[in-house]
Tab-separated table of C-alpha atoms and ligand atoms in Angstrom:
chain	number	residue	atom	x	y	z
A	1	MET	CA	0.000	0.000	0.000
A	2	ILE	CA	1.238	3.464	-0.882
A	3	VAL	CA	0.338	6.368	1.395
A	4	GLN	CA	0.818	9.979	0.374
A	5	ILE	CA	0.733	12.772	2.933
A	6	VAL	CA	-0.319	16.116	1.486
A	7	GLU	CA	-0.590	19.561	2.991
A	8	LEU	CA	-4.141	20.538	3.921
A	9	ASP	CA	-5.586	23.126	1.536
A	10	TRP	CA	-8.981	24.381	2.720
A	11	ASN	CA	-9.684	26.064	-0.646
A	12	ILE	CA	-9.270	22.833	-2.584
A	13	GLY	CA	-11.356	21.043	0.037
A	14	SER	CA	-14.178	23.569	-0.380
A	15	GLU	CA	-14.030	23.268	-4.179
A	16	LEU	CA	-14.238	19.479	-3.965
A	17	GLU	CA	-17.181	19.731	-1.573
A	18	LEU	CA	-19.056	21.980	-4.027
A	19	LYS	CA	-18.203	19.604	-6.879
A	20	ALA	CA	-19.595	16.673	-4.895
A	21	GLN	CA	-22.798	18.617	-4.132
A	22	ASP	CA	-23.237	19.392	-7.841
A	23	ILE	CA	-22.821	15.748	-8.809
A	24	ILE	CA	-25.135	14.430	-6.095
A	25	GLY	CA	-27.881	16.965	-6.851
A	26	SER	CA	-27.642	16.862	-10.639
A	27	LYS	CA	-30.766	15.844	-12.570
A	28	VAL	CA	-28.745	14.937	-15.631
A	29	PRO	CA	-25.775	12.640	-16.176
A	30	PRO	CA	-22.330	14.262	-16.211
A	31	SER	CA	-20.854	15.322	-19.546
A	32	ARG	CA	-18.919	12.785	-21.551
A	33	ILE	CA	-15.134	13.056	-21.458
A	34	ALA	CA	-15.170	12.714	-25.266
A	35	GLU	CA	-17.705	13.006	-28.083
A	36	ASN	CA	-16.361	10.015	-29.960
A	37	PRO	CA	-16.850	6.436	-28.670
A	38	SER	CA	-13.522	5.468	-30.203
A	39	TYR	CA	-11.715	7.766	-27.736
A	40	PHE	CA	-9.212	5.584	-25.883
A	41	ASP	CA	-10.776	5.798	-22.394
A	42	CYS	CA	-14.303	5.334	-23.780
A	43	LYS	CA	-13.351	2.160	-25.644
A	44	TYR	CA	-12.811	0.340	-22.379
A	45	CYS	CA	-15.529	1.983	-20.286
A	46	THR	CA	-18.289	-0.240	-18.901
A	47	TYR	CA	-20.842	2.530	-19.499
A	48	LYS	CA	-19.992	3.224	-23.141
A	49	GLY	CA	-23.380	1.829	-24.212
A	50	VAL	CA	-25.248	4.183	-21.891
A	51	CYS	CA	-23.215	7.184	-23.051
A	52	PHE	CA	-23.261	6.585	-26.785
A	53	ASP	CA	-25.822	3.925	-27.697
A	54	GLY	CA	-28.873	4.875	-25.633
A	55	GLU	CA	-28.715	1.772	-23.436
A	56	PRO	CA	-30.899	2.126	-20.334
A	57	VAL	CA	-29.302	3.047	-17.026
A	58	GLU	CA	-29.608	0.739	-14.040
A	59	LYS	CA	-33.081	1.216	-12.553
A	60	ASN	CA	-32.996	2.661	-9.049
A	61	CYS	CA	-33.982	5.939	-7.411
A	62	ARG	CA	-30.508	7.438	-7.904
A	63	SER	CA	-30.983	7.207	-11.678
A	64	CYS	CA	-34.528	8.653	-11.584
A	65	LYS	CA	-35.492	12.243	-12.445
A	66	TYR	CA	-37.926	12.358	-9.538
A	67	ALA	CA	-35.303	11.807	-6.826
A	68	THR	CA	-33.777	14.750	-4.959
A	69	PRO	CA	-31.276	14.601	-2.093
A	70	VAL	CA	-32.585	16.195	1.104
A	71	GLU	CA	-31.337	16.642	4.674
A	72	ASN	CA	-30.103	13.794	6.854
A	73	ALA	CA	-28.705	11.901	3.835
A	74	GLU	CA	-32.217	11.054	2.697
A	75	TRP	CA	-33.803	11.191	-0.763
A	76	HIS	CA	-37.195	12.657	-1.656
A	77	CYS	CA	-39.366	11.363	-4.494
A	78	GLY	CA	-41.215	14.067	-6.435
A	79	ARG	CA	-43.517	11.511	-8.036
A	80	TRP	CA	-44.847	10.157	-4.734
A	81	ASN	CA	-44.038	13.296	-2.706
A	82	ALA	CA	-42.392	11.299	0.048
A	83	ILE	CA	-39.052	10.419	1.564
A	84	ILE	CA	-37.833	7.243	-0.104
A	85	PRO	CA	-37.190	4.413	2.359
A	86	LYS	CA	-33.476	3.499	2.260
A	87	GLU	CA	-34.173	-0.108	1.316
A	88	GLU	CA	-36.270	1.012	-1.700
A	89	ILE	CA	-33.634	3.358	-3.191
A	90	ILE	CA	-31.691	0.502	-4.752
A	91	LYS	CA	-34.844	-0.968	-6.319
A	92	GLY	CA	-36.706	2.043	-7.740
A	93	CYS	CA	-40.395	1.620	-8.615
A	94	PRO	CA	-42.552	1.157	-11.740
A	95	GLU	CA	-42.728	4.966	-12.177
A	96	HIS	CA	-38.944	5.242	-12.637
A	97	ALA	CA	-38.062	8.048	-15.099
A	98	SER	CA	-34.517	7.614	-16.356
A	99	ILE	CA	-32.157	10.589	-16.137
A	100	ASN	CA	-30.687	9.801	-19.536
A	101	ASN	CA	-33.925	10.065	-21.518
A	102	GLY	CA	-33.957	13.776	-22.328
B	201	LIG	S1	-39.748	5.910	-5.986
B	201	LIG	FE1	-39.991	5.567	-8.198
B	201	LIG	S2	-40.555	7.540	-9.054
B	201	LIG	FE2	-39.727	7.914	-6.998
B	201	LIG	S3	-37.547	8.369	-7.301
B	201	LIG	FE3	-37.721	6.176	-6.941
B	201	LIG	S4	-37.904	5.223	-8.958
B	201	LIG	FE4	-38.331	7.404	-9.181
């Protein structure tokens, strides 16, 4: 195991925290790293089909347009207007609306 000790930089920490909040709260998938599926990193990516070929995303509440993160590390469903029980988040429901369908 390799361990690297770095000097604490509060500014970088704050930037990374904001970046994480953006990713968690986003209603759309992140941008591609390339616009061509033959780009080296894309060729070997497990999610190439989702990015370029319209394959469906895994069905769960985290990939649903109706889900929004709320306080206490919980998720709210806009379709059912309720906090989603933790054990249901990984399953989704029949009303799942994929984040990669426009
Ligand atoms: S409960 Fe259903 S509609 Fe609500 S966020 Fe989850 S999958 Fe989407």
